[in-house]
GROMACS .gro file of C-alpha atoms in nm:
model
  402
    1UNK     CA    1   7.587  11.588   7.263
    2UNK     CA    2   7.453  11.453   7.650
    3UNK     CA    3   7.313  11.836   7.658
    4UNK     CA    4   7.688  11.972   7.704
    5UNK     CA    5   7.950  12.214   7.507
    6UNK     CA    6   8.185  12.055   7.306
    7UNK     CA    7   8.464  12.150   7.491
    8UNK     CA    8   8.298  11.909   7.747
    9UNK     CA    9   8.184  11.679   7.529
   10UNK     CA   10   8.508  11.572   7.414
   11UNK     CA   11   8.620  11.606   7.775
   12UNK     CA   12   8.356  11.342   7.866
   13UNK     CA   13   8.509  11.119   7.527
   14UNK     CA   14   8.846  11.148   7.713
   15UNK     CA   15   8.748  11.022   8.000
   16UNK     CA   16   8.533  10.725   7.892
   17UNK     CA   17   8.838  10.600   7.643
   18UNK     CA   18   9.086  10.644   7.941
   19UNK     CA   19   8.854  10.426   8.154
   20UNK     CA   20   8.712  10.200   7.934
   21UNK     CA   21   9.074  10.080   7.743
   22UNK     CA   22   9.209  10.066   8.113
   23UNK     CA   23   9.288   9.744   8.100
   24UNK     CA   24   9.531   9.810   7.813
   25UNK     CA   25   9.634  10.162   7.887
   26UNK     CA   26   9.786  10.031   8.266
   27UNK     CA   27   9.984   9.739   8.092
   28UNK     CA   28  10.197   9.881   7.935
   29UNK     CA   29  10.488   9.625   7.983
   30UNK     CA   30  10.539   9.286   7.930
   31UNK     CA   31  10.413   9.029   8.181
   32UNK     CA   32  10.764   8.894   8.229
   33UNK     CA   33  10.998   9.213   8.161
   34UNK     CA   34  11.168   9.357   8.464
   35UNK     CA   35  10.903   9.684   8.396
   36UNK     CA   36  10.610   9.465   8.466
   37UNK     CA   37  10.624   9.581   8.855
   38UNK     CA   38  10.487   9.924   8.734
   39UNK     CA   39  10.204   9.799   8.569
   40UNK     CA   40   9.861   9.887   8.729
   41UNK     CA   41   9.596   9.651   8.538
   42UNK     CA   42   9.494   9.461   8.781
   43UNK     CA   43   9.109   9.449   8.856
   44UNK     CA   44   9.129   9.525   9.224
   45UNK     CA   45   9.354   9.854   9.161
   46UNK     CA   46   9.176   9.972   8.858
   47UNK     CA   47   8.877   9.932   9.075
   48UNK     CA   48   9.005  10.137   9.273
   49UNK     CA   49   9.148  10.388   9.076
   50UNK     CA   50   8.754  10.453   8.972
   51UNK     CA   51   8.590  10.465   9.304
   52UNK     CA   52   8.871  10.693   9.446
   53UNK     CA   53   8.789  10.903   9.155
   54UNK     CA   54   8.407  10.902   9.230
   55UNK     CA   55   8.515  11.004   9.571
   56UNK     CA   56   8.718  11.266   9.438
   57UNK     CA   57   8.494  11.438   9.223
   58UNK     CA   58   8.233  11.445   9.453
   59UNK     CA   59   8.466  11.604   9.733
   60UNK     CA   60   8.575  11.876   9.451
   61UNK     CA   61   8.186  11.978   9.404
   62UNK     CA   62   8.260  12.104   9.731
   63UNK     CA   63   8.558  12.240   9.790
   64UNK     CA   64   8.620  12.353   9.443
   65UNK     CA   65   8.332  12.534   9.349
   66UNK     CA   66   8.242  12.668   9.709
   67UNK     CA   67   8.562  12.666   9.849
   68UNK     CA   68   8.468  12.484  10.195
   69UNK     CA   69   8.746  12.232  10.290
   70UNK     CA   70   8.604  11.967  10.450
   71UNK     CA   71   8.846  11.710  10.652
   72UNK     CA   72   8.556  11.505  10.733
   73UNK     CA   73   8.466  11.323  10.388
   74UNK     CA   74   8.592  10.983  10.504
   75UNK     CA   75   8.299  10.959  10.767
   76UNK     CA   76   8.072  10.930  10.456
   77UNK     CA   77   8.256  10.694  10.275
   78UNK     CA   78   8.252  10.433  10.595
   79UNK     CA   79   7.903  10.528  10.622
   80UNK     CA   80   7.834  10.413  10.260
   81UNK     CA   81   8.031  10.107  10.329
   82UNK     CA   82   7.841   9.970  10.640
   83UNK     CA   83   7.501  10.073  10.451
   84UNK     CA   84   7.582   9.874  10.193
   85UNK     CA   85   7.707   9.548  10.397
   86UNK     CA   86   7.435   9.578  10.616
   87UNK     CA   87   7.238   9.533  10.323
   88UNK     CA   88   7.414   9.221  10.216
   89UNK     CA   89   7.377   9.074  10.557
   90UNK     CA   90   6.912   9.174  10.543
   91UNK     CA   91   6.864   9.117  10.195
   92UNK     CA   92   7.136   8.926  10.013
   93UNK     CA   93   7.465   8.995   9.776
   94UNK     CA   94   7.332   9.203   9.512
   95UNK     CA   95   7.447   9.538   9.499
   96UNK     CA   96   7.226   9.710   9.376
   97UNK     CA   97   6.986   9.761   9.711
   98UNK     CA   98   7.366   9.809   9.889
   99UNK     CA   99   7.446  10.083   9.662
  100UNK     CA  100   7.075  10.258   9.669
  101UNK     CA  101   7.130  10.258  10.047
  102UNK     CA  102   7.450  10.361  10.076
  103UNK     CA  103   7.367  10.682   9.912
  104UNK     CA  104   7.058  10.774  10.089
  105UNK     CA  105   7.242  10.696  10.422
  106UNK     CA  106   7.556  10.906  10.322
  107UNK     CA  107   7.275  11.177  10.192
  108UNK     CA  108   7.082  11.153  10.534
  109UNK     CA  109   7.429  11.180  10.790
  110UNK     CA  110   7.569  11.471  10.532
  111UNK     CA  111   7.264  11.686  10.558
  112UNK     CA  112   7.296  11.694  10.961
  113UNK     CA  113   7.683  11.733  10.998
  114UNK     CA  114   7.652  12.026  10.704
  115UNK     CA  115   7.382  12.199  10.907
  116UNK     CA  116   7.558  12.256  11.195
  117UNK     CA  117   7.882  12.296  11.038
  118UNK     CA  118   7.789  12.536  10.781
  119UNK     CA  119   7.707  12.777  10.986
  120UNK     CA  120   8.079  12.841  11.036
  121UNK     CA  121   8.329  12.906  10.716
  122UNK     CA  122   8.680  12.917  10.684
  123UNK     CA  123   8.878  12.718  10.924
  124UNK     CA  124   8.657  12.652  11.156
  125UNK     CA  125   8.422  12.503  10.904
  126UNK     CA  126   8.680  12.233  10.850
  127UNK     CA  127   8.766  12.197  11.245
  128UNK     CA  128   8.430  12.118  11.267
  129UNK     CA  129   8.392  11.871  10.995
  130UNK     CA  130   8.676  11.683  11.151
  131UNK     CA  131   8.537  11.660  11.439
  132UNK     CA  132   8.212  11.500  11.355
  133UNK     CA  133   8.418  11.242  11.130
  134UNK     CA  134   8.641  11.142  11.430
  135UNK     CA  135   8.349  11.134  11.594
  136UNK     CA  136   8.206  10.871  11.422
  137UNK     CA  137   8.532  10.705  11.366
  138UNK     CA  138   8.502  10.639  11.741
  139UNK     CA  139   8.160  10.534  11.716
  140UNK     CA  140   8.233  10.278  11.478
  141UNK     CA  141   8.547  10.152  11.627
  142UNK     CA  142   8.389  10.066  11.949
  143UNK     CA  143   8.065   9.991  11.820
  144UNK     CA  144   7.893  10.237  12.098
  145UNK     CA  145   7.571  10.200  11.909
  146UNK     CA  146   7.576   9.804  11.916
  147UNK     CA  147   7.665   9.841  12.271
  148UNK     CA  148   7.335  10.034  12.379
  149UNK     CA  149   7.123   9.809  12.131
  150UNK     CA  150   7.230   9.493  12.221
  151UNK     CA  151   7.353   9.375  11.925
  152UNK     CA  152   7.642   9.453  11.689
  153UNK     CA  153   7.593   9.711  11.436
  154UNK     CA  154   7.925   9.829  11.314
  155UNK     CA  155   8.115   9.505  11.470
  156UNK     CA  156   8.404   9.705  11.640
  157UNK     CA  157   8.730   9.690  11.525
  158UNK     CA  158   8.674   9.360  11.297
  159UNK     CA  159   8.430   9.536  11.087
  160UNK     CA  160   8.106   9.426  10.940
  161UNK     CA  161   8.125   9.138  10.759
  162UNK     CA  162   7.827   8.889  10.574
  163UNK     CA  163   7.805   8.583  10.775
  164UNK     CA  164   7.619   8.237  10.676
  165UNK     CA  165   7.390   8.283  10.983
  166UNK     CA  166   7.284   8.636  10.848
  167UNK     CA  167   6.931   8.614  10.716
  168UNK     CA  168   6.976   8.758  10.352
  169UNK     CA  169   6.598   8.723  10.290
  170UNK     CA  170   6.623   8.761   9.896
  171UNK     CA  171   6.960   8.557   9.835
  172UNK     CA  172   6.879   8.180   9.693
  173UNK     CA  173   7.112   7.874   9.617
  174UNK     CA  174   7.101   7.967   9.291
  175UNK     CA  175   7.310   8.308   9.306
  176UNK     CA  176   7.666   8.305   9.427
  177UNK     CA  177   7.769   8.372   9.779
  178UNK     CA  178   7.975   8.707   9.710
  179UNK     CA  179   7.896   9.022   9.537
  180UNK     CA  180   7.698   9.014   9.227
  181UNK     CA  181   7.513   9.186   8.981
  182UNK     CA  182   7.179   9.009   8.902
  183UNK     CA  183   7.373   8.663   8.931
  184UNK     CA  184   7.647   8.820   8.789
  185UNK     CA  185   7.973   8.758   8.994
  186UNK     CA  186   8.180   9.138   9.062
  187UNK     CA  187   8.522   8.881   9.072
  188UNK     CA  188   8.431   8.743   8.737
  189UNK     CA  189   8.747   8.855   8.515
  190UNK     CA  190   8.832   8.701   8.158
  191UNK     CA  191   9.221   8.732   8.060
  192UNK     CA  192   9.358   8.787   7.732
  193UNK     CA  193   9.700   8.697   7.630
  194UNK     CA  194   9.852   8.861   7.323
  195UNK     CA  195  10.239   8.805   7.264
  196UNK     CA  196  10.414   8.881   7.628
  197UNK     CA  197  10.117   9.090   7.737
  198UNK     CA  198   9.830   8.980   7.985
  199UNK     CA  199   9.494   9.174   8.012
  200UNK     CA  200   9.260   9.179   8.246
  201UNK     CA  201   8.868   9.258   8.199
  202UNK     CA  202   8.724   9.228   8.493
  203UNK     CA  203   8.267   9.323   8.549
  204UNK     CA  204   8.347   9.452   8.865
  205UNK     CA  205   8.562   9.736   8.712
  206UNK     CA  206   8.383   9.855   8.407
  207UNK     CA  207   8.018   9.867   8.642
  208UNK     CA  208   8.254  10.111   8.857
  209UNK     CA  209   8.417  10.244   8.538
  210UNK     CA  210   8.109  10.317   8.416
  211UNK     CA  211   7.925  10.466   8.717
  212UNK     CA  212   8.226  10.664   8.736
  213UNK     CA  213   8.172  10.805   8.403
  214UNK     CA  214   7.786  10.871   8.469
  215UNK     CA  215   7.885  11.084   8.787
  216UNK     CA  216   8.176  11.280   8.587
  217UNK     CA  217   7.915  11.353   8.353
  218UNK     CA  218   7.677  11.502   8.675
  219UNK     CA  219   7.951  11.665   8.794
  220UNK     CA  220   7.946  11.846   8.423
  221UNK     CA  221   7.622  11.984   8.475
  222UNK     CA  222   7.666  12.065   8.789
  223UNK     CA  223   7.976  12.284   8.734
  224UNK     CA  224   7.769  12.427   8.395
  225UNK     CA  225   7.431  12.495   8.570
  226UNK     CA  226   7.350  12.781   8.725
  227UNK     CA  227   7.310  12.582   9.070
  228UNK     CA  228   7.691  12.573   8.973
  229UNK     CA  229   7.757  12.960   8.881
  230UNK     CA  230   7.555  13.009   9.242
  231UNK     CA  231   7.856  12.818   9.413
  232UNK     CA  232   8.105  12.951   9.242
  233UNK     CA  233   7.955  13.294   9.361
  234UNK     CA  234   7.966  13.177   9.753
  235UNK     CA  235   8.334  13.108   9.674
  236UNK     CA  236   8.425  13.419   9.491
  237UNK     CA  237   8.263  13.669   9.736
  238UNK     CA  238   7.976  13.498   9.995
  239UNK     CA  239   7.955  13.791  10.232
  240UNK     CA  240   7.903  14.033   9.945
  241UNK     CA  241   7.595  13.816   9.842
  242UNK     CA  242   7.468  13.791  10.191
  243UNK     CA  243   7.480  14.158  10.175
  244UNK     CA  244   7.242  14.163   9.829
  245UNK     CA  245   6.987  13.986  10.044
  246UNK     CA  246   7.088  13.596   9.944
  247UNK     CA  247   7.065  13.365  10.212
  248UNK     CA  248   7.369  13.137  10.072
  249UNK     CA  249   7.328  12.883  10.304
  250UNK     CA  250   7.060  12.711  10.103
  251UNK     CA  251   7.327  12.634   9.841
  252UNK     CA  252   7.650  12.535   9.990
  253UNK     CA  253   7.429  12.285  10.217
  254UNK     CA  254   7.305  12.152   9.891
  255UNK     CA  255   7.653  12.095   9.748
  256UNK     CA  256   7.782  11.933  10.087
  257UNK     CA  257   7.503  11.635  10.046
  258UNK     CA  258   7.528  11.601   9.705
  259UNK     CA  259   7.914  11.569   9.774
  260UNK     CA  260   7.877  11.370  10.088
  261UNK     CA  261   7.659  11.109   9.825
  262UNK     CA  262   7.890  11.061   9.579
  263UNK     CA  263   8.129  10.984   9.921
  264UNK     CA  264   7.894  10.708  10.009
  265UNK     CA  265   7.841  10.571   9.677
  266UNK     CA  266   8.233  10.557   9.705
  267UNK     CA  267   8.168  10.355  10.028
  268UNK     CA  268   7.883  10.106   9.859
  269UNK     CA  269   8.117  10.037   9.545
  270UNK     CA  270   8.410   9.936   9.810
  271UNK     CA  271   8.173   9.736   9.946
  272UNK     CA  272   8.034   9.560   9.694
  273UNK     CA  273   8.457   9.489   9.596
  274UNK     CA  274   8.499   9.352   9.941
  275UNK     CA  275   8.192   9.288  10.181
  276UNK     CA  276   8.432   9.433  10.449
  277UNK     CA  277   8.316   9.784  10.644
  278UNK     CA  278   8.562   9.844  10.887
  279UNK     CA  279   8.598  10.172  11.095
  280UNK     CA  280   8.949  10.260  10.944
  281UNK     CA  281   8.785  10.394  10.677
  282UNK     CA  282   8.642  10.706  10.827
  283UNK     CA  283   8.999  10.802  10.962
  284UNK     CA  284   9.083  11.133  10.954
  285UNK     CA  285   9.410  11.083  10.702
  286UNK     CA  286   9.138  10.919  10.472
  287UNK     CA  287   8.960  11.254  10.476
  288UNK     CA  288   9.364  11.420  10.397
  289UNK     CA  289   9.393  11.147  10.123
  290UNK     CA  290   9.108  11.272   9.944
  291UNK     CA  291   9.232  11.653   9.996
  292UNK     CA  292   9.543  11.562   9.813
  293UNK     CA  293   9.367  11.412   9.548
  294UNK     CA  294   9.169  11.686   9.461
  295UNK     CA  295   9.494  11.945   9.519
  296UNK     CA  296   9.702  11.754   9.313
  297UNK     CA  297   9.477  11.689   9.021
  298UNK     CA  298   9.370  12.034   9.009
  299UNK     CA  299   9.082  12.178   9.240
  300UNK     CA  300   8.841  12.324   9.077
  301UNK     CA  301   8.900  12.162   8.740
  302UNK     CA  302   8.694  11.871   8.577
  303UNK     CA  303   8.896  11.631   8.516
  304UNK     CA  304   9.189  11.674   8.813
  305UNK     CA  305   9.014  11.492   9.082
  306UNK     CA  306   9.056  11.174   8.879
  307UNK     CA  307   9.383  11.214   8.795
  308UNK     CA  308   9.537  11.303   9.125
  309UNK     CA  309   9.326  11.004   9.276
  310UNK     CA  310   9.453  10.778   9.005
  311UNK     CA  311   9.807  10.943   9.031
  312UNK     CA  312   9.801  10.858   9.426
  313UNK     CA  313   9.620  10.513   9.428
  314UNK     CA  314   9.932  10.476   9.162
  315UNK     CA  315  10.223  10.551   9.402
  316UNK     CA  316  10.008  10.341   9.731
  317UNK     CA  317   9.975  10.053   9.496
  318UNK     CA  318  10.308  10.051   9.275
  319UNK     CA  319  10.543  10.211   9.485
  320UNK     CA  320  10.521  10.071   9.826
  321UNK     CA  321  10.597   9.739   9.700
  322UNK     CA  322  10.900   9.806   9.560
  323UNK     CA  323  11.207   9.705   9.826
  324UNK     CA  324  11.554   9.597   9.850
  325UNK     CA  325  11.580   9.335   9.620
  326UNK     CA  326  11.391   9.475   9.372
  327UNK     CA  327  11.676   9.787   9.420
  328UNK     CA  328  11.960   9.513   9.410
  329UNK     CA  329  11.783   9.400   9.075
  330UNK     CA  330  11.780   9.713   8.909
  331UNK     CA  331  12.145   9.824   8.998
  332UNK     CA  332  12.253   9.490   8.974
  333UNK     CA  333  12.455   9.601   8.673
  334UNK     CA  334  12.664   9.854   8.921
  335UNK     CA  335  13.010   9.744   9.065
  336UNK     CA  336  12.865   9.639   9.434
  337UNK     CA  337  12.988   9.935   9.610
  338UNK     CA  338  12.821  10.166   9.375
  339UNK     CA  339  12.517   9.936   9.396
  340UNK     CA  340  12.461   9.950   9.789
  341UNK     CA  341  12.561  10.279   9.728
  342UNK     CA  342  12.230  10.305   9.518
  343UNK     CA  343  12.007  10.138   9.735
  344UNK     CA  344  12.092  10.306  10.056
  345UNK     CA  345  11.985  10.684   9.898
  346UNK     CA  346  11.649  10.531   9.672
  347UNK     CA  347  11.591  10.295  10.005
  348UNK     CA  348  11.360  10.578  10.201
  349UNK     CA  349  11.211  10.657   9.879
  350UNK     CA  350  10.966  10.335   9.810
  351UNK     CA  351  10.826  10.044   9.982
  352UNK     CA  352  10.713  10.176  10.355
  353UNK     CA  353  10.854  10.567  10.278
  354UNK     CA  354  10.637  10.574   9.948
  355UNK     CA  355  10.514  10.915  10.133
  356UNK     CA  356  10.807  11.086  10.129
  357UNK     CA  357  10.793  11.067   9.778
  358UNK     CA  358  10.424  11.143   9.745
  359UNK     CA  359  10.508  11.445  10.002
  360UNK     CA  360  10.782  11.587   9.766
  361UNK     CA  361  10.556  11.586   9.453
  362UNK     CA  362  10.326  11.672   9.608
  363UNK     CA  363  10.542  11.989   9.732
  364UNK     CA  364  10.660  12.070   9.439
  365UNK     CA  365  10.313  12.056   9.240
  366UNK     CA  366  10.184  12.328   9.515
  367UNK     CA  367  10.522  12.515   9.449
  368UNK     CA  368  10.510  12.505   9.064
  369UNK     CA  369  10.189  12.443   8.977
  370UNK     CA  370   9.932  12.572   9.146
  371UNK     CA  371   9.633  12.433   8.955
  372UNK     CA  372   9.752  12.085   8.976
  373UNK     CA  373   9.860  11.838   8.719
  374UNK     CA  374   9.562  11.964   8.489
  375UNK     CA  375   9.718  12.319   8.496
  376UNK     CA  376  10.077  12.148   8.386
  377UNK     CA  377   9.885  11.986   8.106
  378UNK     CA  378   9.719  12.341   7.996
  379UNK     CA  379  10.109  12.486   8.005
  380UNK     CA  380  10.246  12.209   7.759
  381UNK     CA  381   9.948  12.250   7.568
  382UNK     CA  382  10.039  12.630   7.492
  383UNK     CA  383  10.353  12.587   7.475
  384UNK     CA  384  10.266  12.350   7.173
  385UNK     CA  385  10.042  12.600   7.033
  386UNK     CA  386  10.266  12.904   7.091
  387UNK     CA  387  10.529  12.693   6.830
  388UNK     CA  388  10.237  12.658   6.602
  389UNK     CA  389  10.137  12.973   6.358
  390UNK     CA  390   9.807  13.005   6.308
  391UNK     CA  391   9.624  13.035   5.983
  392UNK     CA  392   9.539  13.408   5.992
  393UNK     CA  393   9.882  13.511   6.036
  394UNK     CA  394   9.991  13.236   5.744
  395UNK     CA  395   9.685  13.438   5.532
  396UNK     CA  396   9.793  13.811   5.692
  397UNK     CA  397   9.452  13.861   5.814
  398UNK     CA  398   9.364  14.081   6.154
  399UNK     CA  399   9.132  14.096   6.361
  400UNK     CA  400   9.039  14.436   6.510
  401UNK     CA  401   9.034  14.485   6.854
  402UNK     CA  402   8.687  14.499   7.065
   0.00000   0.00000   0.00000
């Protein structure tokens, strides 16, 4: 089916059920239980979980199948994000010209830092990456373009934003004064209440969800082509190839725009959730954030991307705002010594020190499980079938050995 294995295929089925029922999936608690604090089905963060995910797999492209670890991926995702406003404030609030141009940008600024940064590996390769995102970073935070022009292009530290004196040449009275879709308002959400539960469906997520999905299933051939078995060759052994004759170059600059795009489509889809492009998002611990996504998912791996940015977006999201009172709540039951007791050792833990816990999973994931959470699924999977006898030996059959 799609032109893929079914091994992928069903992977691809996984995926689009785990996005698509979303909205269900992350709720799983009653709106007014005490557990309703760890639900994550709200349209903004779902949104997010999606685009981080988009960024995700594009970065693993990269770094999985070539092994080149960049630490300068956030540069394209701000660049993605100003294309894309820019294009609000020229043409008007449809996405669709944001996100076209947010792409080609991200395409155009990946091909020259991956030029000159290519021709260095290892180390070095990602000194060099991170320099050419702070680089930019500064750029954009004090608008040192806008300065020699004349006029603001990146708008400093307030960002770019869409203002009513912009001249949005295509945008009418008739189509809403925020982010759309042909008319279509992103905010527009319908809510469904069944029992204690509330539900959120939201057109801004599911066009994400599903360009999401489209760019998992790229990121299928990619990894099944044999533009794909070529990268995984530069990572295996690259200097043996050179020695065959292979100019390698070719490919890994290929894979570093075609990651650096999916970066800015990351960039134009924030966008188009909040017309905001501001320089913080080229920062050089976004470029780490996506790193640990990848890591933790699984590098290398389909799937893992997605799941270590969902797992992370999780713990910004869910975890930070979890604080004293919520502590007092939960141990309220505790005789009060016990209770502050409690909240003084879980205190460092959530709200503002949500890292320390993402730091010590994270630890522990590198420790114990190398290939990420998709490698601890593949154990508990065995371990399920290793319990299971299979039908030959329930039959006594053999098979001979090859």
């Amino acid at each position: 089916m799609f032109g893929l294995e079914k091994k992928d295929t069903r992977l691809l089925i996984v995926v689009a059920i785990m996005a698509l029922a979303a909205p269900f999936l992350l709720n799983p608690f009653p709106t007014d239980s005490a557990m309703a604090q760890f639900n994550a089905g709200y349209p903004d963060l779902m949104q997010r979980f999606v685009i981080f995910g988009i960024l995700a797999i594009g970065f693993n492209l990269l770094f999985g199948l070539t092994g080149y670890l960049s630490f300068g991926h956030a540069a394209f995702l701000g660049v993605g994000s100003y294309a894309a406003v820019w294009m609000f404030k020229l043409l008007g609030y449809n996405i669709i010209p944001g996100i076209f141009l947010s792409i080609v940008v991200s395409g155009i600024f990946a091909l020259a830092i991956g030029f000159i940064s290519l021709r260095r590996s290892g180390i070095y390769f990602s000194i060099l990456t991170l320099a050419f995102a702070q680089m930019l970073f500064a750029i954009a935070y004090s608008d040192l373009i806008g300065r020699f022009l004349g006029t603001p292009i990146t708008n400093g530290e307030t960002g770019l934003q869409v203002y009513t004196s912009d001249p949005q040449y295509l945008h009418n009275d008739n189509l809403p004064n925020i982010p759309h879709l042909f008319g279509f308002e992103m905010q527009s959400t319908f809510k469904l209440e069944v029992a204690g539960w509330s539900f959120d469906f939201s057109l801004g997520y599911y066009l994400c969800a599903i360009i999401m999905l489209l760019m998992f299933y790229l990121a299928i051939r990619i990894f099944r082509s044999p533009f794909g078995m070529m990268l995984r060759a530069v990572k295996s052994n690259q200097q043996r190839m050179n020695y065959t004759g292979l100019n390698t170059r070719p490919y890994a600059l290929a894979a570093f725009v075609i990651s650096g795009m999916y970066a800015g489509l990351a960039g134009g889809l924030l966008a188009s959730m909040d017309p905001l492009a501001g320089a913080e998002r080229m920062q050089w611990t976004a470029s780490g954030e996506v790193v640990l996504m990848t890591i933790l998912g699984g590098a290398g791996t389909l799937i893992g991307p997605v799941l270590g940015a969902g797992f992370i977006k999780y713990f910004e999201n869910i975890f930070a705002k979890i604080n004293d009172n919520v502590l007092h709540g939960w141990f309220s039951f505790m005789p009060d010594g016990l209770e502050n007791f409690m909240v003084t050792i879980i205190h460092p833990f959530v709200g503002k020190g949500w890292h320390l816990t993402l730091g010590l999973m994270f630890m522990l994931v590198v420790i114990f499980l190398p290939g990420g959470l998709v490698e601890g699924g593949q154990r508990i999977g065995r371990l399920f079938k290793r319990n299971k006898p299979s039908d030959d030996a329930a039959d006594g059959k053999t098979t001979p050995a090859e």
